[in-house]
Short mmCIF file of C-alpha atoms in Angstrom, two decimals:
data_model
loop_
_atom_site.label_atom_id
_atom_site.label_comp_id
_atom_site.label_asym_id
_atom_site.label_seq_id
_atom_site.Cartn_x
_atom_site.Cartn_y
_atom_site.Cartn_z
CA UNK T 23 0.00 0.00 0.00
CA UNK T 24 1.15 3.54 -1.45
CA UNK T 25 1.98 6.00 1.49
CA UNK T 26 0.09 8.65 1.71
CA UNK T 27 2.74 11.10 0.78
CA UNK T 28 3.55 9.56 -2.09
CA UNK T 29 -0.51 9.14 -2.87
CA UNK T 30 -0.63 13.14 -2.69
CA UNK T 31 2.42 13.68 -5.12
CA UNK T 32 0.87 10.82 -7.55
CA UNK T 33 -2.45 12.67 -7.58
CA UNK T 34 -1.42 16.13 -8.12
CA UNK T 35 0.88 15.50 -10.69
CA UNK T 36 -2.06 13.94 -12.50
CA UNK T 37 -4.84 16.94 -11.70
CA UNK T 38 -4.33 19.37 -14.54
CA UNK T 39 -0.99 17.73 -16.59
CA UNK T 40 -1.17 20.41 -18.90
CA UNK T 41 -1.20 23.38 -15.84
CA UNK T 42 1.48 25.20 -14.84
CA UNK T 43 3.76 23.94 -12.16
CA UNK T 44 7.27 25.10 -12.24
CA UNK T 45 8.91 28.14 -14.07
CA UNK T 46 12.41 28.12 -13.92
CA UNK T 47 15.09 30.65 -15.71
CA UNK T 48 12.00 32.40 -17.38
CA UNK T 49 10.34 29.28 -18.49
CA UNK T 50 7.08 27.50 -17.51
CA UNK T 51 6.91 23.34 -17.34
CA UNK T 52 3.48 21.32 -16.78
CA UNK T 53 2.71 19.17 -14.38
CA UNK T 54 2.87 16.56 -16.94
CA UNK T 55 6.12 17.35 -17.90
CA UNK T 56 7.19 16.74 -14.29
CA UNK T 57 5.69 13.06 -14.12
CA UNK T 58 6.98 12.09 -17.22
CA UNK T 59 10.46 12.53 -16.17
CA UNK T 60 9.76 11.85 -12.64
CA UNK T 61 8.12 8.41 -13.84
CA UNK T 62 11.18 7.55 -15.78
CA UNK T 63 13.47 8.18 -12.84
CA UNK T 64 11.34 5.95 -10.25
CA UNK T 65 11.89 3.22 -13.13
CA UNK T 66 15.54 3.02 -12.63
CA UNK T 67 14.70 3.20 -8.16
CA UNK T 68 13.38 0.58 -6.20
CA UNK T 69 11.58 0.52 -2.33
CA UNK T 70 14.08 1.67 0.51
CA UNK T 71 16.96 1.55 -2.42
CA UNK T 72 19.33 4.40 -1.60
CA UNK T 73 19.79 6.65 -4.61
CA UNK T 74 22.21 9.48 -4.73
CA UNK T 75 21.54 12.83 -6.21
CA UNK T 76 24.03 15.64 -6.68
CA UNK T 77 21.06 18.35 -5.94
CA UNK T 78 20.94 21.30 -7.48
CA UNK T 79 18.00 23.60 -7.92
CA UNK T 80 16.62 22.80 -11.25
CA UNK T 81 13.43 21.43 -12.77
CA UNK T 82 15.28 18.08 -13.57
CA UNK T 83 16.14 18.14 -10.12
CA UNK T 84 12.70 18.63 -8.56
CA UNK T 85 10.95 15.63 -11.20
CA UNK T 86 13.80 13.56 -10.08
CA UNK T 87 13.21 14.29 -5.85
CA UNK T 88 9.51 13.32 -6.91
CA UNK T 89 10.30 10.05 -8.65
CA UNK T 90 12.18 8.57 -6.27
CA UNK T 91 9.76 9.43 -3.73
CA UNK T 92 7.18 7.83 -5.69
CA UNK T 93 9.21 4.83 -5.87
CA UNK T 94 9.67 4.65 -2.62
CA UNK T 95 13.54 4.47 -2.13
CA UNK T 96 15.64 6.97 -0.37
CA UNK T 97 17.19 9.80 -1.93
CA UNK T 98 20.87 10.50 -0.33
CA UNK T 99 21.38 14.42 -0.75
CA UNK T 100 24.85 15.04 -2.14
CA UNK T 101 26.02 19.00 -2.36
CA UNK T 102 27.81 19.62 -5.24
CA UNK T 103 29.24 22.68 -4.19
CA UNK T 104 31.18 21.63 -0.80
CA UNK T 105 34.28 21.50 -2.86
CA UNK T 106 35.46 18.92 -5.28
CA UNK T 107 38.16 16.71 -3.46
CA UNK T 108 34.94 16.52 -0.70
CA UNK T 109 32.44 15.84 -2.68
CA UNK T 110 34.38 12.49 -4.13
CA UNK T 111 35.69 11.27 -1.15
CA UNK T 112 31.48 11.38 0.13
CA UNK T 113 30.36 9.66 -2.87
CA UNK T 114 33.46 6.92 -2.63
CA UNK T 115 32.16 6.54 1.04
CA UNK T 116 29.00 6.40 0.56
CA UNK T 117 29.21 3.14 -2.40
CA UNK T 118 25.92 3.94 -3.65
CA UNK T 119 24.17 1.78 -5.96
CA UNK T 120 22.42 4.57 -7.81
CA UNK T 121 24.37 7.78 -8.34
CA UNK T 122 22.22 10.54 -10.41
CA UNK T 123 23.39 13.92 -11.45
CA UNK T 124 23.85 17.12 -14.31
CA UNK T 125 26.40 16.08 -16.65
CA UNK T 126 28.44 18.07 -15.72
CA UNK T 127 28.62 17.23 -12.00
CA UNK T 128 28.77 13.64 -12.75
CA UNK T 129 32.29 13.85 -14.56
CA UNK T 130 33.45 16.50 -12.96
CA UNK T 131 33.01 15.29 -9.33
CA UNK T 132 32.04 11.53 -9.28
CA UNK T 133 34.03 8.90 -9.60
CA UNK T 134 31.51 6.18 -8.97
CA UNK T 135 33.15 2.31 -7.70
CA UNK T 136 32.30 -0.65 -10.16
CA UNK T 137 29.04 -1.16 -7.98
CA UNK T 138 26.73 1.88 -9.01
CA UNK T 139 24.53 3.00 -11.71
CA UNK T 140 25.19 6.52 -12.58
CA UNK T 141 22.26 8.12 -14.44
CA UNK T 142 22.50 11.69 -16.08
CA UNK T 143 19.96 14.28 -15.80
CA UNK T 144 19.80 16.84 -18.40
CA UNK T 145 16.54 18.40 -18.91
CA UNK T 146 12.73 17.06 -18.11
CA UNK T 147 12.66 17.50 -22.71
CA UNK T 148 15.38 14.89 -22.24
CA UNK T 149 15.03 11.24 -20.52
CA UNK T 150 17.79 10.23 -18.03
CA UNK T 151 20.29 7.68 -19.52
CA UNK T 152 21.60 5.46 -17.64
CA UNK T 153 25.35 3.77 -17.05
CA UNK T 154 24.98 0.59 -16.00
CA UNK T 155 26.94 -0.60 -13.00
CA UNK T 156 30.04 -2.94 -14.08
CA UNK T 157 29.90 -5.24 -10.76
CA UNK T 158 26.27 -4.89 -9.41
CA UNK T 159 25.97 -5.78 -5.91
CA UNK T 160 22.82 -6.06 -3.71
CA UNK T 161 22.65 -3.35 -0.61
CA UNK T 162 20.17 -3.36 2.54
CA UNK T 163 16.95 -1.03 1.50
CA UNK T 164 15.72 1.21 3.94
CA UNK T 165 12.15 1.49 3.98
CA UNK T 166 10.87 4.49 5.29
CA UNK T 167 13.34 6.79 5.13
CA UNK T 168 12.49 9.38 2.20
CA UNK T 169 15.79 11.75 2.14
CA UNK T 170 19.28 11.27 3.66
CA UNK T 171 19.59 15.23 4.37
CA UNK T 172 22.91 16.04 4.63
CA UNK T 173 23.96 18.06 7.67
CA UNK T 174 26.78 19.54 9.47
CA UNK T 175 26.88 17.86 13.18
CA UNK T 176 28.04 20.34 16.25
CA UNK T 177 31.53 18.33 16.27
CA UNK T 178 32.82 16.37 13.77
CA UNK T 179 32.44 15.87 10.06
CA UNK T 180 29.11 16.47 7.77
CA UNK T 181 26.75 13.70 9.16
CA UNK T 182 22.95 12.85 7.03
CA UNK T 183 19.78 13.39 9.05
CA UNK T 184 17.28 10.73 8.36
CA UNK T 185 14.13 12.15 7.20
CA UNK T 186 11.25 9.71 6.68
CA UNK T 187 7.90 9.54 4.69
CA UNK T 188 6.06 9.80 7.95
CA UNK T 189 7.90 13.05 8.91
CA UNK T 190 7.61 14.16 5.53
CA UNK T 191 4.06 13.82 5.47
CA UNK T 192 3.03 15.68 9.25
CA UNK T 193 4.60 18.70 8.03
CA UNK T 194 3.53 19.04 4.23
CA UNK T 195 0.51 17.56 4.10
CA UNK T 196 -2.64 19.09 4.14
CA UNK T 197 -6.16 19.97 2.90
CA UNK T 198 -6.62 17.80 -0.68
CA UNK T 199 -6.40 20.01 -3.49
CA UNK T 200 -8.88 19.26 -6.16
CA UNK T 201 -7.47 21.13 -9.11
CA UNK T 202 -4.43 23.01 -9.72
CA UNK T 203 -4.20 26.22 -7.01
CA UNK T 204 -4.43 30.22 -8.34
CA UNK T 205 -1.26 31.98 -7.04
CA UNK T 206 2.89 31.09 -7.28
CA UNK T 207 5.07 30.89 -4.74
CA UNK T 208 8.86 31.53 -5.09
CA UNK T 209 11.47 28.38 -3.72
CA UNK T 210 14.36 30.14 -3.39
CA UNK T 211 16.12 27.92 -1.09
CA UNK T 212 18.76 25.18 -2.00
CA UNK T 213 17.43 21.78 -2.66
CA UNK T 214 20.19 20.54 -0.37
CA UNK T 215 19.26 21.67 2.91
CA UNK T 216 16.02 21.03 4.31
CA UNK T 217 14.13 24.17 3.75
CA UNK T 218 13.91 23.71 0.17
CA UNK T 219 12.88 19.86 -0.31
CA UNK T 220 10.14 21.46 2.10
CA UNK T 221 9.36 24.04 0.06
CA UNK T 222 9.08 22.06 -2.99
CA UNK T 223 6.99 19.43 -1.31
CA UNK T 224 4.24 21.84 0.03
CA UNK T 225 4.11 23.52 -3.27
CA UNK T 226 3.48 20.12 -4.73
CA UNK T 227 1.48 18.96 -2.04
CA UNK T 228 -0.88 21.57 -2.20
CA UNK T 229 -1.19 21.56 -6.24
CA UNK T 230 0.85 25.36 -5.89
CA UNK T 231 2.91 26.28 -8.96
CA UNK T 232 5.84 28.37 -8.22
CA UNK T 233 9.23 29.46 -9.29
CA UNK T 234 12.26 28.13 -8.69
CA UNK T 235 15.63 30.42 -8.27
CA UNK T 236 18.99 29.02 -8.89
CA UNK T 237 19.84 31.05 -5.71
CA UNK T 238 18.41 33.97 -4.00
CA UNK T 239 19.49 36.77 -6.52
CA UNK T 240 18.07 40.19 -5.28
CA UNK T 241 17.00 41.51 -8.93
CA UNK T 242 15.47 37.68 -9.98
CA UNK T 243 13.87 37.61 -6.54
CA UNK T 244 12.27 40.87 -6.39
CA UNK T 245 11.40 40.65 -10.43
CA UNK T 246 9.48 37.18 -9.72
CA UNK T 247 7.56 38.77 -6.56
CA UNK T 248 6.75 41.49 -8.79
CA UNK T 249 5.36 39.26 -11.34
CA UNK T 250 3.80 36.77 -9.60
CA UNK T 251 2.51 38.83 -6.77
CA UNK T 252 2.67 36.00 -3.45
CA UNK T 253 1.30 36.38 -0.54
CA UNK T 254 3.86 35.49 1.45
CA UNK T 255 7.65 34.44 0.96
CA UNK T 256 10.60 33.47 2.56
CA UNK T 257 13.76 34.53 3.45
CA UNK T 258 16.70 33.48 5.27
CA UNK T 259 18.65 36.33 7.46
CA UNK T 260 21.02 37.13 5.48
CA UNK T 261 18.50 37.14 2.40
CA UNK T 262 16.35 39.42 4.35
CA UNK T 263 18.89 41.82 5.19
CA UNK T 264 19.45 42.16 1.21
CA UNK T 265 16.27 43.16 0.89
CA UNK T 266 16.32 45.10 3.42
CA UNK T 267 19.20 47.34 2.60
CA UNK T 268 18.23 47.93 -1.04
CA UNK T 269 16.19 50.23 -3.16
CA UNK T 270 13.33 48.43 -3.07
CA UNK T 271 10.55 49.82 -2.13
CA UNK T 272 6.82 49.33 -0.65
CA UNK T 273 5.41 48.90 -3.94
CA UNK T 274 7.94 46.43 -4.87
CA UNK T 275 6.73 43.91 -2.35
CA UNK T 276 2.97 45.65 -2.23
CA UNK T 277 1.28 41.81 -2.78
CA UNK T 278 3.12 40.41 0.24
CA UNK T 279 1.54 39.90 3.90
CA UNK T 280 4.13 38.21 5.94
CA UNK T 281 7.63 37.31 5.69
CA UNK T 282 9.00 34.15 7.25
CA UNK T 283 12.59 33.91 8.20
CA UNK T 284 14.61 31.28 9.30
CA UNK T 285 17.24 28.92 9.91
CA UNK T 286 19.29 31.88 11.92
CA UNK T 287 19.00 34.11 14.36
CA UNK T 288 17.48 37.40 12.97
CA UNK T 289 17.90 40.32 15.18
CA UNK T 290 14.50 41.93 16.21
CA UNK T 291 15.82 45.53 14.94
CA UNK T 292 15.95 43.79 11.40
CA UNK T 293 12.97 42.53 11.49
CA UNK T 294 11.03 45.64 12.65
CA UNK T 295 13.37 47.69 10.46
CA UNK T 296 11.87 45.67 7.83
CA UNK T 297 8.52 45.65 9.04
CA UNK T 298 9.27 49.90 8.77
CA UNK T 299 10.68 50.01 5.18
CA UNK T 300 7.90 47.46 3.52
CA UNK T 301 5.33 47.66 5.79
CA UNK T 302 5.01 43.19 6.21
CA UNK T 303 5.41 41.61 9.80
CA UNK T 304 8.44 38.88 9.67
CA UNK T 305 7.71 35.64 11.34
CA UNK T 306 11.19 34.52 12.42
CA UNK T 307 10.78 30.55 13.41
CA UNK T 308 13.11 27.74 14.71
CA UNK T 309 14.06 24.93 12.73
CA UNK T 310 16.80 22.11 12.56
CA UNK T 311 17.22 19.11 10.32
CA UNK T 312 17.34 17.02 13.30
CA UNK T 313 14.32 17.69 14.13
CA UNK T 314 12.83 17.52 10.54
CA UNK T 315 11.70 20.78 10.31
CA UNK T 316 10.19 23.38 12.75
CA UNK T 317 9.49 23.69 16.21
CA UNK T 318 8.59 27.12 17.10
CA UNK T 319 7.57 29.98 15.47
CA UNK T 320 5.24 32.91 15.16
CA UNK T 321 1.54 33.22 13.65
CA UNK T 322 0.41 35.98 12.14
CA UNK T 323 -1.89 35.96 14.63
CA UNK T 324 0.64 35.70 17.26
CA UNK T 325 2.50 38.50 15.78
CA UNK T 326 -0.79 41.11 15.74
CA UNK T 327 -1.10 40.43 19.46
CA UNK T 328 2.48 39.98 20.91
CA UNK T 329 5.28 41.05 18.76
CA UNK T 330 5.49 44.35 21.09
CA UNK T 331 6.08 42.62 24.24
CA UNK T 332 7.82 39.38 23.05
CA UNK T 333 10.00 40.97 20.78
CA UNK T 334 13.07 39.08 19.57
CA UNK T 335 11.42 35.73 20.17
CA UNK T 336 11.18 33.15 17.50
CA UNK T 337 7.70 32.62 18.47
CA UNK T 338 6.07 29.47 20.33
CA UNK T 339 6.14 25.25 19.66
CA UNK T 340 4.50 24.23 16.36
CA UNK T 341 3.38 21.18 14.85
CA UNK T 342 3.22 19.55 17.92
CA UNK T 343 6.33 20.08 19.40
CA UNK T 344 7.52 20.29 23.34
CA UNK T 345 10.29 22.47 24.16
CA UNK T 346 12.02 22.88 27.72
CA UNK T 347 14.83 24.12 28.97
CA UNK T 348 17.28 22.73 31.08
CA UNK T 349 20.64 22.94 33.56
CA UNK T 350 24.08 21.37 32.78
CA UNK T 351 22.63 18.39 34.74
CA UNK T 352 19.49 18.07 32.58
CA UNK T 353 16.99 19.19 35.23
CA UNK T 354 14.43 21.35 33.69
CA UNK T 355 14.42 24.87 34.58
CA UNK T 356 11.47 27.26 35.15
CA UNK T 357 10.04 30.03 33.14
CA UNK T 358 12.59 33.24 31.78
CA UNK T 359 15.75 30.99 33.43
CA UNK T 360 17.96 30.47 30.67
CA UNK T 361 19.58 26.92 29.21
CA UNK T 362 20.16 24.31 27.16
CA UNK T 363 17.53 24.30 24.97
CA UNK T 364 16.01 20.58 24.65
CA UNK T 365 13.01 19.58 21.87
CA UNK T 366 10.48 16.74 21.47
CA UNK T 367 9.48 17.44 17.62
CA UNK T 368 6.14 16.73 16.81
CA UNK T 369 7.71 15.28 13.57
CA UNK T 370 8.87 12.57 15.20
CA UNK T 371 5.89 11.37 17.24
CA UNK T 372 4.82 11.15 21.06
CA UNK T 373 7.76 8.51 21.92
CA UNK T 374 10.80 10.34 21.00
CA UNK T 375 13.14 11.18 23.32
CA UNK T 376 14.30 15.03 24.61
CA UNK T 377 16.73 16.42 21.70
CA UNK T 378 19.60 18.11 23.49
CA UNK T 379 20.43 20.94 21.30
CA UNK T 380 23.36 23.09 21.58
CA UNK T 381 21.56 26.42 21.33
CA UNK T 382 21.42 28.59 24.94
CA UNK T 383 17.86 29.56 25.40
CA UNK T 384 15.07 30.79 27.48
CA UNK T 385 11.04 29.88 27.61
CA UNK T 386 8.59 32.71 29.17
CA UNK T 387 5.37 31.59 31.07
CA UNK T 388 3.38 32.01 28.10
CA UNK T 389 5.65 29.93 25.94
CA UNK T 390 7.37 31.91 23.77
CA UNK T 391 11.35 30.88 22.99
CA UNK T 392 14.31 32.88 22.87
CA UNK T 393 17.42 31.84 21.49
CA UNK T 394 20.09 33.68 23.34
CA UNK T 395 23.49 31.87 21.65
CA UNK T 396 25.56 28.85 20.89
CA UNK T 397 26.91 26.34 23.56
CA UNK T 398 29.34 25.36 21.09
CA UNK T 399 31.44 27.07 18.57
CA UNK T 400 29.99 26.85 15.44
CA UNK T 401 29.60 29.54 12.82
CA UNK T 402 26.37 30.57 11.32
CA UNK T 403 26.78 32.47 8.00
CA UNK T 404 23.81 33.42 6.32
CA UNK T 405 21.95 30.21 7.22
CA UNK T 406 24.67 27.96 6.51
CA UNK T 407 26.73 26.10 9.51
CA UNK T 408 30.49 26.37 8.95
CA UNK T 409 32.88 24.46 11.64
CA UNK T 410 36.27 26.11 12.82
CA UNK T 411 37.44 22.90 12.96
CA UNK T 412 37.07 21.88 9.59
CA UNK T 413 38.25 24.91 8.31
CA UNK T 414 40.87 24.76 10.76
CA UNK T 415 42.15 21.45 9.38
CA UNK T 416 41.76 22.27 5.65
CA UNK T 417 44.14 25.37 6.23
CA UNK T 418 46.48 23.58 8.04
CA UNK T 419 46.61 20.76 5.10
CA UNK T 420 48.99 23.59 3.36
CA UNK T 421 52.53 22.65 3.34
CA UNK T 422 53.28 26.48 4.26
CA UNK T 423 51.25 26.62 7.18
CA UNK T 424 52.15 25.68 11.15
CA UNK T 425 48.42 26.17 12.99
CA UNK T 426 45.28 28.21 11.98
CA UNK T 427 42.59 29.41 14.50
CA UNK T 428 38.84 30.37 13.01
CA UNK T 429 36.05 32.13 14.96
CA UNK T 430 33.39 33.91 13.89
CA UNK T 431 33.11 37.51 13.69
CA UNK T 432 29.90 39.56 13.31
CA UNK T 433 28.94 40.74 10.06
CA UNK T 434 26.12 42.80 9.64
CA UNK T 435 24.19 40.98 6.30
CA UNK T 436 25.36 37.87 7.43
CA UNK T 437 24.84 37.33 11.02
CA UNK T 438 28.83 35.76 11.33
CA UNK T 439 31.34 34.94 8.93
CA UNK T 440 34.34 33.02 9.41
CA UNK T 441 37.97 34.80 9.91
CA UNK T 442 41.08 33.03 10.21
CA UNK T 443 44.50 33.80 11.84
CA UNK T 444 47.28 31.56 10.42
CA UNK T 445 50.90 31.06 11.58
CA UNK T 446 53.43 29.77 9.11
CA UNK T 447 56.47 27.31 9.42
CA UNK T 448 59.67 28.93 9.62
CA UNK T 449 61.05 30.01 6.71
CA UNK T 450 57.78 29.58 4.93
CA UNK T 451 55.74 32.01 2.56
CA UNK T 452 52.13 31.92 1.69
CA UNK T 453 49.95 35.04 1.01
CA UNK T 454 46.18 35.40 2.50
CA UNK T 455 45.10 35.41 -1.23
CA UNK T 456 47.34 32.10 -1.75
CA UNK T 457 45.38 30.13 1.03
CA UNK T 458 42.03 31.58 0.10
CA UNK T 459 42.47 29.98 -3.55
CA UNK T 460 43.93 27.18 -1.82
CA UNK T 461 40.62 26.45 0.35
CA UNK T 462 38.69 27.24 -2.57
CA UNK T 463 38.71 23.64 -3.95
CA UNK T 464 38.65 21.83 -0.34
CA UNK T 465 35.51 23.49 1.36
CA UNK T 466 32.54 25.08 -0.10
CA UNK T 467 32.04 28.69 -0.83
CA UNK T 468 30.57 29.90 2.90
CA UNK T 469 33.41 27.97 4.91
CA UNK T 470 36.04 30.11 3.15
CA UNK T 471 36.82 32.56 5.48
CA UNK T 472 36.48 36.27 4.80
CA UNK T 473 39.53 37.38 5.94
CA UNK T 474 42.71 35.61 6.64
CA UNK T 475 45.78 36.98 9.12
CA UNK T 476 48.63 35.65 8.55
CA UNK T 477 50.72 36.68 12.05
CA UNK T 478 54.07 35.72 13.63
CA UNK T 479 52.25 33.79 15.84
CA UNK T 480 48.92 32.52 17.03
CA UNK T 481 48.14 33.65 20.48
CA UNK T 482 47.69 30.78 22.64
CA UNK T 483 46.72 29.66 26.63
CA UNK T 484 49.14 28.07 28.81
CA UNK T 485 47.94 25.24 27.92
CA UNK T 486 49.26 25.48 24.26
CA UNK T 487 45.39 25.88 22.77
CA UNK T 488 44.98 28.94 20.32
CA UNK T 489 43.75 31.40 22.77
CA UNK T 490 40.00 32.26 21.09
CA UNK T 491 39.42 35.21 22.96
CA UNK T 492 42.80 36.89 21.33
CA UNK T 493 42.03 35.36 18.46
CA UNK T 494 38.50 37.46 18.19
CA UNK T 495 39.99 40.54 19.86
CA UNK T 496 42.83 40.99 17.44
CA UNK T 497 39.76 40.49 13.85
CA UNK T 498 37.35 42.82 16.35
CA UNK T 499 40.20 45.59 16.20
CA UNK T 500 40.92 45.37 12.95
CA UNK T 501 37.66 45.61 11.75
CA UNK T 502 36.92 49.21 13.35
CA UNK T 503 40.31 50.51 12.31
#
């Protein structure tokens, strides 16, 4: 028996097949169009088989998240753009038995093991062909498990988030549509994080067209809400601070009635500077891929009646979620004391266990959440998680350099970006420039710090550790000279 997910995508895909359902790069595809190419991909898939894609935001893209979800297997999300020696070494790891990707992509950064299928994507006017596997060789299916999200963890390497059908379907499905809805929305967020396969799979859920961006691009963006006049869109920070600090104006964003803004921490004078320039309320919310999706977040409703006096909060628990708050020891605290924040998602059902997360945080009596900081060191720029460590280690990798420290530093559009202070081995030469192009084929675009110092000497603790705090003060200083 079909689940119900995949009985919503099968019907709306067959409600109006010669609709509108995706324009992309100034061009409109049917829904048709979209199940042809999505049926030919779910041909070459089985139940619980895991399939890797090398995502990237394009129609062929989207037909192909849809066909393997109608076939019931597992799509594994592979980023293209974490950097090319990466992005190899994860598909060699992973073995897959199905790897699927632009042609481009596929020679470029795959170099698939005897065992898997590699299938090129080119455009939904154009079926997938397929390169048989040499040494085919049987793997475990997962049943159940929709997308392998790829994530960064709080320590260590990238790790993939298990997101299942069931998950899937409490957060995207709703109300059956019975023919093909009036109004676009705009996905402007990358299929490879969670946010977008979301996006895409309410649109299709609830029979929505809508336009897909390549990337949030302020003159696309703001020409497609101009065209296509939605209600509401979304916008991560640092997207909203774009918008913010243009020369757009009112009537440039006159059809929309709420903004909603997540996956970092917006500061409340953005969003009511916002709310000032365009005149729309911006619903900041709290999300993680561990969680599969939201947890809090503000209403519109909400918004009318306590934005004043909650200001700054990223609203209350959604879909079903229970949040708390607790001590080093794990003992729940009481109302306004601040914590570890901890989460049941409502994702996840009634029996999961407290999420420790590694976000500071406080809950008022009425239960509105505040995110006050990071227990841990990790870097949020413009949505994206970046590690210190990682960036740490690819910079040290150079044969010119001794030790490298990386911290965040604030940046206004942003939120943080990374900076990095490098010391080199004695008689060794290496420019900031040098190591910049040097990251630039190790880590993707956002873990490349903005700024690189290379000093005498890193400034470290007795104990020999790179003394943070120094670290900061010295980038702080520098940028207000």
């Amino acid at each position: 028996m079909a689940h119900p997910l995949t009985e919503r995508i099968e019907r709306v895909l067959a409600l109006q097949p010669d609709a509108h359902a995706l324009e992309f790069d100034g061009h409109w595809c049917t829904w048709g169009e979209l199940a042809a190419f999505a049926q030919r991909i779910g041909a070459h898939a089985t139940a619980g088989q895991h399939v890797g894609v090398l995502l990237r935001n394009r129609p062929q893209h989207v037909a192909t998240l849809l066909g393997l979800l109608l076939a019931g297997a597992t799509l594994v999300v592979i980023n293209p753009s974490r950097g090319e020696a990466r992005t190899r070494a994860d598909i060699a790891a992973l073995d897959l038995p199905v790897l699927i990707g632009a042609p481009d992509d596929l020679s470029t950064l795959a170099d698939p093991s005897p065992h898997t299928t590699t299938i090129t994507i080119r455009g939904l006017d154009q079926p997938p062909v397929a390169g048989p596997a040499a040494v085919p060789k049987h793997t475990a299916a997962q049943p159940g498990v929709a997308v392998r999200m790829l994530t960064s963890g709080t320590t260590g390497p990238p790790k993939r988030v298990d997101l299942t059908y069931d998950m899937l379907a409490k957060s995207v499905l709703g109300d059956v549509p019975a023919a093909v809805r009036g109004g676009v929305a705009i996905v402007n967020a990358p299929l490879v994080h969670i946010g977008g396969v979301y996006r895409v799979l309410q649109c299709v859920c609830e029979a929505r067209p809508f336009v897909l961006l390549d990337r949030f691009d302020l003159r696309t963006w703001a020409a497609a809400v101009r065209t296509h006049r939605p209600r509401a869109v979304s916008l991560v920070p640092a997207a909203l601070r774009t918008v913010l600090h243009s020369d757009l104006t009112r009537d440039d964003l006159a059809s929309v009635r709420a903004v909603t803004s997540g996956t970092a921490p917006l500061s409340a004078d953005d969003a009511d500077a916002f709310t000032e320039k365009f005149g729309v309320p911006v619903l900041t919310s709290y999300a993680a891929t561990e969680f599969g999706g939201g947890v809090a977040g503000w209403s519109l409703a909400d918004h009318q009646e306590f934005w004043t006096a909650k200001r700054g909060s990223v609203g209350r628990a959604t879909l079903g979620a229970r949040l708390r708050v607790v001590d080093d020891d794990g003992q729940p605290l009481p109302a306004d004391r601040a914590g570890l924040l901890e989460v049941k998602p409502g994702q996840l059902g009634p029996d999961t266990a407290w999420i420790r997360t590694t976000d500071l945080a406080r809950i008022d009596v009425d239960g509105f959440l505040w995110i006050l900081g990071r227990a841990d060191q990790a870097i949020i720029r413009g949505g994206f998680k970046v590690l210190p460590d990682d960036v740490r280690a690819a910079l040290e990798s150079h044969p010119a350099v001794q030790g490298a420290s990386v911290v965040g530093r604030s940046d206004e559009r942003l939120g943080e970006i990374p900076v990095a202070m490098v010391e080199l081995k004695p008689s060794a030469t290496a420019t900031d420039r040098e190591l910049i192009d040097y990251l630039s084929g190790r880590l993707a675009r956002y873990e490349v710090p903005a700024e690189i110092a290379v000093v005498a000497e890193i400034p470290r603790t007795p104990s020999g550790k790179a003394d943070l705090t120094e670290v900061r003060r010295h980038f702080e200083q520098d940028a207000r000279a």
